[in-house]
Short mmCIF file of C-alpha atoms in Angstrom, two decimals:
data_model
loop_
_atom_site.label_atom_id
_atom_site.label_comp_id
_atom_site.label_asym_id
_atom_site.label_seq_id
_atom_site.Cartn_x
_atom_site.Cartn_y
_atom_site.Cartn_z
CA MET A 297 -20.41 44.13 -4.25
CA THR A 298 -23.68 43.33 -2.51
CA ARG A 299 -25.52 45.59 -0.12
CA ILE A 300 -24.78 43.34 2.88
CA ILE A 301 -21.05 43.45 2.25
CA LYS A 302 -21.15 47.24 1.99
CA LYS A 303 -22.84 47.29 5.36
CA HIS A 304 -19.90 45.47 6.92
CA LEU A 305 -17.03 47.29 5.22
CA GLN A 306 -15.41 50.66 5.59
CA LEU A 307 -14.06 50.93 2.05
CA SER A 308 -10.65 52.43 1.63
CA ALA A 309 -8.24 52.86 -1.28
CA LYS A 310 -5.24 52.91 1.03
CA TYR A 311 -3.83 49.61 -0.21
CA THR A 312 -3.36 48.06 -3.63
CA VAL A 313 -5.53 45.01 -4.27
CA LEU A 314 -4.20 42.22 -6.44
CA ASP A 315 -5.80 41.72 -9.85
CA PRO A 316 -5.39 38.35 -11.60
CA ALA A 317 -3.87 38.55 -15.06
CA PRO A 318 -6.39 37.93 -17.89
CA GLY A 319 -6.95 34.24 -18.48
CA VAL A 320 -4.80 33.15 -15.52
CA LYS A 321 -6.16 31.81 -12.24
CA LEU A 322 -4.77 33.35 -9.09
CA ILE A 323 -7.14 31.48 -6.82
CA GLN A 324 -6.54 27.80 -6.14
CA PHE A 325 -9.66 26.53 -4.41
CA PRO A 326 -9.08 24.18 -1.49
CA LYS A 327 -10.21 20.59 -1.70
CA THR A 328 -11.50 20.41 1.88
CA LYS A 329 -15.27 20.42 2.24
CA ASN A 330 -16.92 23.04 4.42
CA THR A 331 -20.68 23.53 4.75
CA GLN A 332 -21.19 27.07 5.93
CA ASN A 333 -24.95 27.10 6.34
CA LYS A 334 -24.71 24.66 9.26
CA GLN A 335 -21.56 26.19 10.76
CA SER A 336 -20.10 22.81 9.92
CA PHE A 337 -16.51 22.07 8.93
CA THR A 338 -15.11 18.85 7.49
CA PHE A 339 -11.34 18.39 7.42
CA LEU A 340 -9.28 15.20 7.30
CA ASN A 341 -12.53 13.20 6.95
CA LYS A 342 -13.89 14.42 10.29
CA GLU A 343 -16.84 16.80 10.60
CA LYS A 344 -17.67 19.20 13.40
CA SER A 345 -20.80 21.37 13.65
CA PHE A 346 -20.87 24.45 15.86
CA THR A 347 -24.36 25.38 17.09
CA ASN A 348 -23.55 28.94 18.13
CA GLU A 349 -20.15 30.60 17.95
CA ILE A 350 -17.32 28.81 16.16
CA ASP A 351 -14.72 27.51 18.58
CA TRP A 352 -11.52 28.30 16.68
CA ASN A 353 -9.56 26.42 19.35
CA PHE A 354 -11.55 23.19 18.95
CA SER A 355 -8.99 20.41 19.56
CA GLU A 356 -10.86 17.13 20.01
CA TYR A 357 -9.87 15.92 16.53
CA GLY A 358 -6.17 16.64 16.96
CA LYS A 359 -3.89 19.56 16.21
CA LEU A 360 -3.81 19.08 12.45
CA TRP A 361 -7.61 19.42 12.31
CA THR A 362 -7.40 22.60 14.39
CA TYR A 363 -4.75 23.90 12.01
CA HIS A 364 -7.08 23.33 9.05
CA LEU A 365 -9.88 25.18 10.81
CA ASN A 366 -7.55 28.15 11.28
CA TYR A 367 -6.28 28.19 7.68
CA LEU A 368 -9.60 29.81 6.63
CA GLU A 369 -9.50 27.94 3.32
CA CYS A 370 -13.27 28.12 3.36
CA LEU A 371 -13.05 31.79 2.34
CA ILE A 372 -12.02 30.78 -1.17
CA GLN A 373 -14.01 27.62 -1.68
CA LYS A 374 -16.31 27.60 -4.68
CA ASP A 375 -19.65 27.33 -2.90
CA ILE A 376 -19.35 30.03 -0.24
CA THR A 377 -21.07 33.37 -0.80
CA PRO A 378 -19.11 36.61 -0.31
CA ASN A 379 -21.53 37.59 2.48
CA LYS A 380 -20.85 34.45 4.49
CA ALA A 381 -17.14 34.67 3.85
CA ILE A 382 -17.02 38.25 5.15
CA ASP A 383 -19.03 37.28 8.24
CA LEU A 384 -16.65 34.39 8.89
CA LEU A 385 -13.54 36.52 8.47
CA LEU A 386 -14.82 39.31 10.71
CA ASN A 387 -15.79 36.76 13.35
CA TYR A 388 -12.30 35.31 13.21
CA ILE A 389 -10.69 38.75 13.54
CA LYS A 390 -12.91 39.47 16.54
CA GLU A 391 -11.73 36.29 18.27
CA GLU A 392 -8.01 36.65 17.48
CA ASP A 393 -7.02 37.41 21.09
CA GLN A 394 -8.45 34.04 22.16
CA LEU A 395 -6.60 31.94 19.58
CA ILE A 396 -4.14 29.21 20.63
CA ASP A 397 -2.95 26.91 17.82
CA GLY A 398 -4.16 29.39 15.22
CA CYS A 399 -1.53 31.90 16.36
CA GLU A 400 1.34 29.60 15.40
CA PRO A 401 3.38 30.65 12.35
CA TYR A 402 2.32 27.81 10.04
CA PRO A 403 -1.49 28.32 10.22
CA THR A 404 -0.88 32.07 10.24
CA SER A 405 0.99 31.71 6.95
CA LEU A 406 -1.75 29.76 5.21
CA ARG A 407 -4.45 32.00 6.65
CA LEU A 408 -2.73 35.13 5.34
CA MET A 409 -2.55 33.73 1.82
CA ASN A 410 -6.16 32.55 1.85
CA CYS A 411 -7.44 35.89 3.15
CA ILE A 412 -5.51 37.86 0.53
CA LYS A 413 -6.74 35.55 -2.23
CA PHE A 414 -10.31 36.11 -1.02
CA LEU A 415 -9.93 39.90 -0.96
CA SER A 416 -8.36 39.79 -4.41
CA GLN A 417 -11.07 37.56 -5.86
CA GLN A 418 -13.85 39.75 -4.49
CA LYS A 419 -11.92 43.00 -5.15
CA ILE A 420 -12.49 44.13 -1.57
CA LYS A 421 -10.53 47.04 -0.07
CA ASP A 422 -11.04 47.47 3.65
CA SER A 423 -8.79 49.36 6.06
CA HIS A 424 -9.86 47.32 9.11
CA ILE A 425 -9.10 43.98 7.44
CA ASP A 426 -5.88 45.31 5.92
CA SER A 427 -4.75 46.56 9.32
CA TRP A 428 -5.32 43.07 10.72
CA ILE A 429 -3.41 41.52 7.80
CA GLY A 430 -0.54 43.90 8.54
CA LYS A 431 -0.48 42.88 12.20
CA GLN A 432 -0.55 39.20 11.26
CA ALA A 433 2.29 39.69 8.78
CA ILE A 434 4.49 41.48 11.32
CA LEU A 435 3.73 38.79 13.90
CA LEU A 436 4.79 36.16 11.38
CA GLN A 437 7.89 38.12 10.38
CA ASN A 438 8.96 38.15 14.02
CA ASN A 439 8.31 34.43 14.54
CA LEU A 440 9.66 32.72 11.44
CA GLU A 441 10.03 28.95 11.77
CA TYR A 442 13.79 28.66 11.48
CA HIS A 443 13.61 26.09 14.28
CA LEU A 444 11.60 23.78 11.99
CA LEU A 445 12.82 24.83 8.51
CA GLY A 446 11.54 22.77 5.54
CA ASN A 447 8.07 23.39 4.17
CA HIS A 448 7.13 25.41 7.27
CA LEU A 449 9.74 28.11 6.67
CA LEU A 450 8.99 28.18 2.95
CA GLU A 451 5.27 28.71 3.66
CA ASN A 452 6.27 31.58 5.99
CA GLY A 453 8.14 33.16 3.08
CA PHE A 454 5.28 32.75 0.62
CA ALA A 455 2.82 34.27 3.11
CA LEU A 456 5.03 37.32 3.61
CA LEU A 457 5.31 37.62 -0.17
CA PHE A 458 1.51 37.77 -0.48
CA ALA A 459 1.30 40.30 2.34
CA ALA A 460 4.07 42.42 0.80
CA PHE A 461 2.20 42.77 -2.48
CA HIS A 462 -1.16 43.29 -0.83
CA LEU A 463 0.17 46.02 1.49
CA ARG A 464 2.91 47.28 -0.87
CA ASP A 465 5.42 46.84 1.94
CA ILE A 466 9.08 46.76 0.86
CA SER A 467 10.30 45.44 4.23
CA LEU A 468 7.99 42.44 4.03
CA TYR A 469 9.07 41.87 0.44
CA GLN A 470 12.76 41.88 1.31
CA THR A 471 12.24 39.31 4.06
CA ALA A 472 9.95 37.20 1.88
CA SER A 473 12.14 37.15 -1.21
CA LYS A 474 15.23 36.25 0.82
CA ILE A 475 13.46 33.28 2.42
CA VAL A 476 11.84 32.08 -0.80
CA LEU A 477 15.05 32.30 -2.86
CA GLN A 478 17.19 30.59 -0.23
CA GLU A 479 14.70 27.88 0.65
CA LEU A 480 13.74 27.00 -2.93
CA ASP A 481 17.42 26.60 -3.70
CA GLU A 482 17.79 24.36 -0.65
CA GLN A 483 14.53 22.42 -0.83
CA ILE A 484 14.08 21.67 -4.55
CA LEU A 485 16.46 18.91 -5.63
CA THR A 486 18.13 18.78 -9.02
CA ASP A 487 15.56 16.28 -10.32
CA GLY A 488 12.74 18.59 -9.15
CA ALA A 489 11.61 16.79 -5.99
CA HIS A 490 10.82 18.65 -2.81
CA PHE A 491 13.54 17.44 -0.46
CA GLU A 492 11.17 16.02 2.17
CA LEU A 493 10.31 13.38 -0.46
CA SER A 494 6.56 13.39 0.06
CA PRO A 495 4.47 13.69 -3.14
CA MET A 496 1.73 15.31 -1.06
CA TYR A 497 3.97 18.11 0.21
CA HIS A 498 5.57 18.37 -3.22
CA MET A 499 2.10 19.13 -4.62
CA ILE A 500 1.41 21.72 -1.93
CA ILE A 501 4.69 23.55 -2.45
CA PHE A 502 4.36 23.29 -6.24
CA SER A 503 0.95 24.99 -6.16
CA ARG A 504 2.41 27.66 -3.88
CA VAL A 505 5.25 28.33 -6.35
CA LEU A 506 2.65 28.66 -9.13
CA ASP A 507 0.63 31.12 -7.05
CA ALA A 508 3.81 33.12 -6.42
CA ILE A 509 4.58 33.23 -10.15
CA ASN A 510 1.05 34.44 -10.79
CA LEU A 511 1.32 37.02 -8.01
CA VAL A 512 4.66 38.46 -9.06
CA SER A 513 3.98 38.48 -12.80
CA SER A 514 0.49 39.96 -12.46
CA ASN A 515 1.45 42.93 -10.31
CA ASP A 516 4.06 45.68 -10.23
CA SER A 517 7.03 44.04 -8.59
CA PHE A 518 9.59 45.48 -6.19
CA ASP A 519 12.53 44.11 -8.21
CA ASP A 520 13.34 41.50 -10.86
CA SER A 521 15.25 38.99 -8.71
CA LEU A 522 12.49 36.53 -7.88
CA LEU A 523 10.37 35.70 -10.91
CA GLN A 524 12.91 33.76 -12.96
CA THR A 525 13.90 31.60 -10.00
CA LEU A 526 10.23 30.81 -9.34
CA LYS A 527 9.76 29.77 -12.97
CA ASP A 528 12.92 27.65 -13.03
CA LYS A 529 11.89 25.78 -9.89
CA ALA A 530 8.34 25.33 -11.16
CA VAL A 531 9.63 23.68 -14.34
CA LEU A 532 11.70 21.23 -12.29
CA MET A 533 8.85 20.51 -9.89
CA LEU A 534 6.40 19.90 -12.73
CA THR A 535 8.92 17.54 -14.34
CA TRP A 536 9.33 15.49 -11.14
CA LEU A 537 5.57 15.42 -10.63
CA GLU A 538 4.96 13.99 -14.09
CA ASN A 539 7.90 11.58 -13.76
CA MET A 540 6.34 10.17 -10.58
CA MET A 541 2.79 9.83 -11.88
CA VAL A 542 1.38 6.38 -12.58
CA TYR A 543 -1.97 6.16 -14.37
CA GLY A 544 -2.69 9.78 -13.48
CA LYS A 545 -1.96 9.51 -9.76
CA LEU A 546 0.96 9.79 -7.33
CA PRO A 547 2.40 7.12 -5.03
CA MET A 548 1.79 7.61 -1.30
CA VAL A 549 5.40 7.39 -0.12
CA ASN A 550 6.47 8.93 3.19
CA ASP A 551 3.84 11.26 4.68
CA SER A 552 1.33 11.37 1.83
CA TYR A 553 -2.35 10.83 1.29
CA ASP A 554 -4.03 9.76 -1.93
CA VAL A 555 -3.96 12.95 -4.03
CA SER A 556 -6.82 12.82 -6.52
CA GLU A 557 -6.18 12.73 -10.25
CA HIS A 558 -8.39 15.83 -10.60
CA ASP A 559 -6.22 17.83 -8.19
CA ILE A 560 -3.04 16.78 -9.98
CA GLN A 561 -4.40 17.73 -13.38
CA GLU A 562 -5.64 21.09 -12.07
CA ASN A 563 -2.13 21.94 -10.94
CA ILE A 564 -0.62 20.83 -14.23
CA SER A 565 -3.16 22.93 -16.15
CA TYR A 566 -2.46 25.88 -13.85
CA ALA A 567 1.25 25.55 -14.58
CA ASN A 568 0.64 25.38 -18.32
CA ASP A 569 -1.57 28.49 -18.13
CA LEU A 570 1.41 30.27 -16.58
CA GLY A 571 3.72 29.08 -19.36
CA ILE A 572 5.35 26.35 -17.26
CA PHE A 573 6.05 23.07 -19.07
CA ARG A 574 8.18 20.07 -18.17
CA TYR A 575 11.78 19.52 -19.22
CA ASP A 576 13.48 16.23 -20.04
CA VAL A 577 15.02 15.70 -16.59
CA PRO A 578 15.08 12.09 -15.29
CA LEU A 579 14.52 11.00 -11.70
CA GLY A 580 17.79 11.42 -9.86
CA ASN A 581 18.82 12.54 -6.41
CA SER A 582 15.36 12.15 -4.89
CA GLY A 583 16.27 8.46 -4.87
CA TYR A 584 13.14 7.24 -6.62
CA ARG A 585 13.35 5.14 -9.76
CA MET A 586 10.30 4.50 -11.92
CA ILE A 587 10.54 1.41 -14.14
CA ARG A 588 7.89 1.41 -16.83
CA LYS A 589 7.10 -1.65 -18.93
CA SER A 590 4.15 -2.42 -21.16
CA ASP A 591 2.55 -4.68 -18.53
CA TYR A 592 3.67 -3.11 -15.26
CA THR A 593 5.21 -0.09 -13.54
CA LEU A 594 7.52 -0.41 -10.56
CA LEU A 595 8.79 2.27 -8.17
CA PHE A 596 12.05 1.45 -6.36
CA ASP A 597 13.34 3.68 -3.55
CA ILE A 598 17.15 3.76 -3.48
CA GLY A 599 17.42 7.13 -1.73
CA ASN A 600 17.95 8.18 1.84
CA ILE A 601 14.87 8.87 3.93
CA GLY A 602 15.13 12.66 3.57
CA PRO A 603 17.26 15.62 4.60
CA ASP A 604 19.34 14.80 7.68
CA TYR A 605 18.25 17.88 9.60
CA ILE A 606 14.51 17.60 8.93
CA PRO A 607 13.30 13.99 8.59
CA GLY A 608 9.94 14.62 10.27
CA HIS A 609 7.84 13.40 7.33
CA ALA A 610 10.11 10.42 6.60
CA HIS A 611 9.36 6.74 7.12
CA ALA A 612 11.69 3.82 7.82
CA ASP A 613 11.19 2.52 4.27
CA SER A 614 14.69 2.10 2.83
CA LEU A 615 14.79 -0.02 -0.37
CA GLN A 616 11.04 -0.52 -0.58
CA PHE A 617 9.19 -0.92 -3.88
CA LEU A 618 5.65 -0.37 -5.19
CA LEU A 619 4.02 -2.20 -8.10
CA TRP A 620 1.26 -1.46 -10.58
CA ALA A 621 0.17 -4.09 -13.13
CA ARG A 622 -2.52 -4.02 -15.80
CA GLN A 623 -3.25 -0.41 -14.78
CA LYS A 624 -4.06 -1.45 -11.21
CA GLU A 625 -2.30 -0.83 -7.90
CA ILE A 626 -0.93 -4.15 -6.65
CA VAL A 627 1.81 -3.66 -4.02
CA VAL A 628 1.34 -0.36 -2.22
CA ASP A 629 2.63 1.90 0.51
CA THR A 630 0.30 1.57 3.49
CA GLY A 631 -0.31 5.33 3.74
CA VAL A 632 -0.84 7.75 6.63
CA SER A 633 -3.98 8.07 8.75
CA THR A 634 -2.78 10.41 11.51
CA TYR A 635 -0.10 12.84 12.65
CA GLU A 636 -1.02 12.37 16.31
CA ARG A 637 1.58 10.91 18.65
CA ASN A 638 0.14 7.43 19.05
CA GLU A 639 0.60 3.76 18.10
CA HIS A 640 -0.98 4.22 14.66
CA ARG A 641 1.48 6.96 13.76
CA HIS A 642 4.44 4.85 14.90
CA ASP A 643 3.22 1.76 13.04
CA GLU A 644 2.61 3.63 9.79
CA ARG A 645 6.16 4.98 9.80
CA SER A 646 7.73 1.65 10.71
CA THR A 647 9.75 -0.60 8.39
CA SER A 648 7.16 -3.38 8.70
CA ALA A 649 4.56 -1.04 7.11
CA HIS A 650 6.60 -0.95 3.89
CA ASN A 651 7.59 -3.38 1.16
CA THR A 652 11.08 -4.09 2.33
CA VAL A 653 12.93 -6.25 4.86
CA VAL A 654 12.77 -6.11 8.66
CA VAL A 655 15.63 -7.69 10.63
CA GLU A 656 15.02 -8.94 14.18
CA GLY A 657 11.73 -7.02 14.28
CA LEU A 658 13.52 -3.65 14.31
CA ASN A 659 13.12 -0.54 12.20
CA SER A 660 15.81 0.29 9.66
CA SER A 661 15.60 3.93 10.77
CA GLU A 662 14.72 4.91 14.33
CA VAL A 663 11.35 6.63 13.95
CA TRP A 664 9.81 7.91 17.17
CA ALA A 665 7.27 10.42 18.49
CA SER A 666 5.26 11.91 15.62
CA PHE A 667 7.98 13.59 13.57
CA ARG A 668 11.25 12.35 15.00
CA VAL A 669 13.97 10.10 13.61
CA GLY A 670 17.03 9.01 15.58
CA SER A 671 19.64 6.91 13.81
CA ARG A 672 18.73 6.56 10.17
CA ALA A 673 19.65 4.21 7.34
CA LYS A 674 22.01 5.41 4.62
CA VAL A 675 21.81 3.87 1.14
CA PHE A 676 25.12 3.08 -0.56
CA ASP A 677 26.73 0.95 -3.30
CA VAL A 678 24.03 1.79 -5.82
CA ILE A 679 24.57 0.09 -9.18
CA GLU A 680 22.15 0.78 -12.03
CA THR A 681 22.13 -0.95 -15.42
CA LYS A 682 19.65 -1.12 -18.26
CA ASP A 683 17.62 -3.91 -16.67
CA SER A 684 18.70 -3.99 -13.01
CA ILE A 685 19.23 -1.90 -9.88
CA GLU A 686 21.21 -2.93 -6.81
CA ALA A 687 21.65 -1.05 -3.53
CA SER A 688 22.45 -1.58 0.14
CA HIS A 689 21.60 0.25 3.35
CA ASP A 690 23.32 0.36 6.73
CA GLY A 691 20.30 0.77 9.00
CA TYR A 692 21.20 -2.43 10.84
CA GLU A 693 24.96 -1.92 10.79
CA TYR A 694 25.04 -1.47 14.58
CA MET A 695 24.18 -5.20 14.72
CA GLY A 696 26.83 -6.04 12.16
CA ILE A 697 24.23 -6.34 9.38
CA ILE A 698 23.90 -4.84 5.89
CA HIS A 699 20.69 -5.28 3.87
CA GLN A 700 21.39 -5.61 0.16
CA ARG A 701 18.56 -5.67 -2.38
CA SER A 702 18.97 -6.28 -6.09
CA LEU A 703 16.10 -5.89 -8.52
CA ARG A 704 16.09 -7.19 -12.07
CA HIS A 705 13.22 -5.93 -14.24
CA LEU A 706 12.32 -7.82 -17.40
CA ASP A 707 9.33 -7.32 -19.69
CA ARG A 708 6.88 -9.42 -17.68
CA GLU A 709 8.98 -10.54 -14.74
CA ILE A 710 10.61 -8.93 -11.71
CA ASN A 711 13.31 -10.74 -9.76
CA ILE A 712 14.21 -9.41 -6.31
CA ILE A 713 17.06 -10.81 -4.23
CA ASP A 714 17.38 -9.74 -0.60
CA GLU A 715 20.60 -10.61 1.17
CA ILE A 716 21.29 -10.09 4.87
CA VAL A 717 25.05 -9.66 4.92
CA SER A 718 26.22 -10.78 8.36
CA SER A 719 28.50 -13.28 10.01
CA GLN A 720 25.56 -14.61 12.04
CA LYS A 721 22.07 -15.87 11.35
CA HIS A 722 19.25 -13.41 11.90
CA HIS A 723 15.47 -13.57 11.84
CA SER A 724 14.39 -11.54 8.82
CA LYS A 725 11.02 -10.86 7.24
CA SER A 726 10.09 -9.40 3.89
CA TYR A 727 6.76 -7.60 3.62
CA LEU A 728 4.39 -7.14 0.67
CA HIS A 729 1.34 -4.93 1.21
CA PHE A 730 -1.44 -5.44 -1.31
CA HIS A 731 -3.96 -2.80 -2.33
CA PRO A 732 -7.42 -3.31 -0.76
CA ASN A 733 -8.82 -4.20 -4.19
CA VAL A 734 -6.32 -7.05 -4.56
CA ARG A 735 -7.35 -10.43 -3.15
CA PRO A 736 -4.18 -12.53 -2.89
CA ILE A 737 -4.39 -16.30 -2.47
CA LEU A 738 -1.61 -18.42 -0.96
CA LYS A 739 -1.34 -21.78 -2.74
CA ASN A 740 1.63 -24.16 -3.06
CA ASN A 741 3.95 -21.57 -1.46
CA ARG A 742 3.03 -19.03 -4.10
CA ILE A 743 0.88 -15.92 -3.89
CA TRP A 744 -1.65 -15.58 -6.70
CA THR A 745 -3.54 -12.46 -7.76
CA GLU A 746 -5.52 -11.74 -10.91
CA GLU A 747 -2.56 -9.79 -12.29
CA CYS A 748 0.50 -11.77 -11.16
CA VAL A 749 1.94 -14.75 -9.38
CA ILE A 750 4.68 -14.34 -6.75
CA SER A 751 7.06 -17.16 -5.87
CA PHE A 752 9.90 -17.39 -3.36
CA ASP A 753 13.15 -19.29 -2.98
CA ASP A 754 14.69 -19.93 0.47
CA ALA A 755 11.57 -18.76 2.31
CA GLN A 756 11.09 -20.39 5.71
CA GLN A 757 7.44 -19.35 6.05
CA ILE A 758 4.89 -17.46 3.95
CA LYS A 759 1.66 -16.15 5.40
CA LEU A 760 -1.10 -13.72 4.48
CA VAL A 761 -2.51 -11.54 7.26
CA PRO A 762 -4.83 -8.50 7.40
CA TYR A 763 -3.68 -4.90 7.76
CA GLN A 764 -5.27 -1.46 7.56
CA TYR A 765 -4.54 0.56 4.41
CA ALA A 766 -4.70 4.32 5.10
CA SER A 767 -6.07 6.03 2.00
CA SER A 768 -6.27 9.36 3.81
CA PHE A 769 -6.24 10.91 7.25
CA ASN A 770 -8.62 9.15 9.65
CA THR A 771 -9.62 6.70 6.91
CA THR A 772 -8.46 3.09 6.76
CA ILE A 773 -9.56 0.16 4.61
CA PRO A 774 -9.01 -3.55 5.37
CA ALA A 775 -6.40 -5.17 3.11
CA ILE A 776 -4.00 -8.11 3.01
CA LYS A 777 -0.23 -8.24 3.44
CA ALA A 778 2.26 -11.04 2.96
CA ILE A 779 5.01 -11.77 5.50
CA ILE A 780 7.84 -13.95 4.25
CA SER A 781 10.33 -15.22 6.83
CA PHE A 782 13.91 -16.06 5.84
CA SER A 783 17.45 -16.11 7.16
CA HIS A 784 20.33 -15.03 4.92
CA THR A 785 18.87 -14.76 1.43
CA LEU A 786 15.41 -14.50 -0.12
CA SER A 787 14.65 -14.60 -3.83
CA THR A 788 11.27 -13.19 -4.88
CA LYS A 789 9.97 -13.60 -8.41
CA ILE A 790 6.93 -11.65 -9.62
CA ARG A 791 5.50 -12.87 -12.91
CA ILE A 792 2.85 -10.73 -14.61
CA HIS A 793 0.06 -12.84 -16.14
#
């Protein structure tokens, strides 16, 4: 410990400090960039520099940015010095009575875990900081997010678990273990997916489960009820993660950004270091199907949009598909650029932002506000064979309409038939969103790319128009989408060159 740190700290042996097991990483460094020497923070691709005191309530970039500021992930980033980290933490503690968004349970949860990781990494024992951690933990324990459930409540449980071990508090442990056991059982599906069906959140929760395994196995535990469940769920989650990967990356379905291949591999390596390896469990009740051929990979979504009681991260994307060919992304999900309640958020969740069919210009599921869904499509009549998948959804049933999509996958050819089952004619449009690196050309009623040619039967009109592909928050890239108008039936044939 350096002289400057000693100047700040009143050292105390009152509490037990976590020690990582030999050869196993407890600390998972955040991937957000933060330049401390300028009092500058960059989250979600937006940077803010503070000239004097840090405004922990800074809100001009939206609530999610403010949340990130209050997570204090910067304490455990690789390039921060212990001196600066201590100064930052003590400044934050000094300002705690002025906090607004930072006091909410979700940022409190992530902040607790990051602070305890920092203290563990630096082997710091300080009664003042530990007293503050205790107050934060009790505040969280009294304000658990049962009104939101999902990943929020699970993060609450993990944070209390960290605090329980750090403070050796049996009451915190009992609350934490109850939440973690119940919520993992509820939230991790039998094929290993996190039930909100976002690969991004799956990765976040997976890394948290790994940290919990490391925490519990590396320290004297309160009981033996938790560790095996954590390991069992981690195996399933790792299996789903690897089942969903295409060329080292994850698809951006529902609320997801483009998770880097490096981040994915770091989590897989972390799991392997902890003795967690995948099982032979196929994709199942998450609703995703991954079709892998020598020349292409296709993801088909035949699941519901998410859990009925918490669809906040869901999109109106029933029966959409994604396509990779010749190791390139071809037909993609359009991504997410914001969580703010605005037109961009609504458009990115809409049916027309996905590779499926829109009837009468309406969404298949009623997405509204930032995280709300009203009536939602249910998928039914799923039939799977060796070389085909067929399914229907009832999102337009209130208009007397069923959308049925059948997909036949051959070695170098994909045949998709969309049928609008109704007693009346309706204006329907099928959408194909191409990756920004793909330059489609419309010629002789066919769409040509370097990797494939796409033809249509019974199309009334085919046009290529621009759209904005969201590779990450606050980042969009110009790209091209196809809109194919039809009435009752549309046959789409994709032939890989």
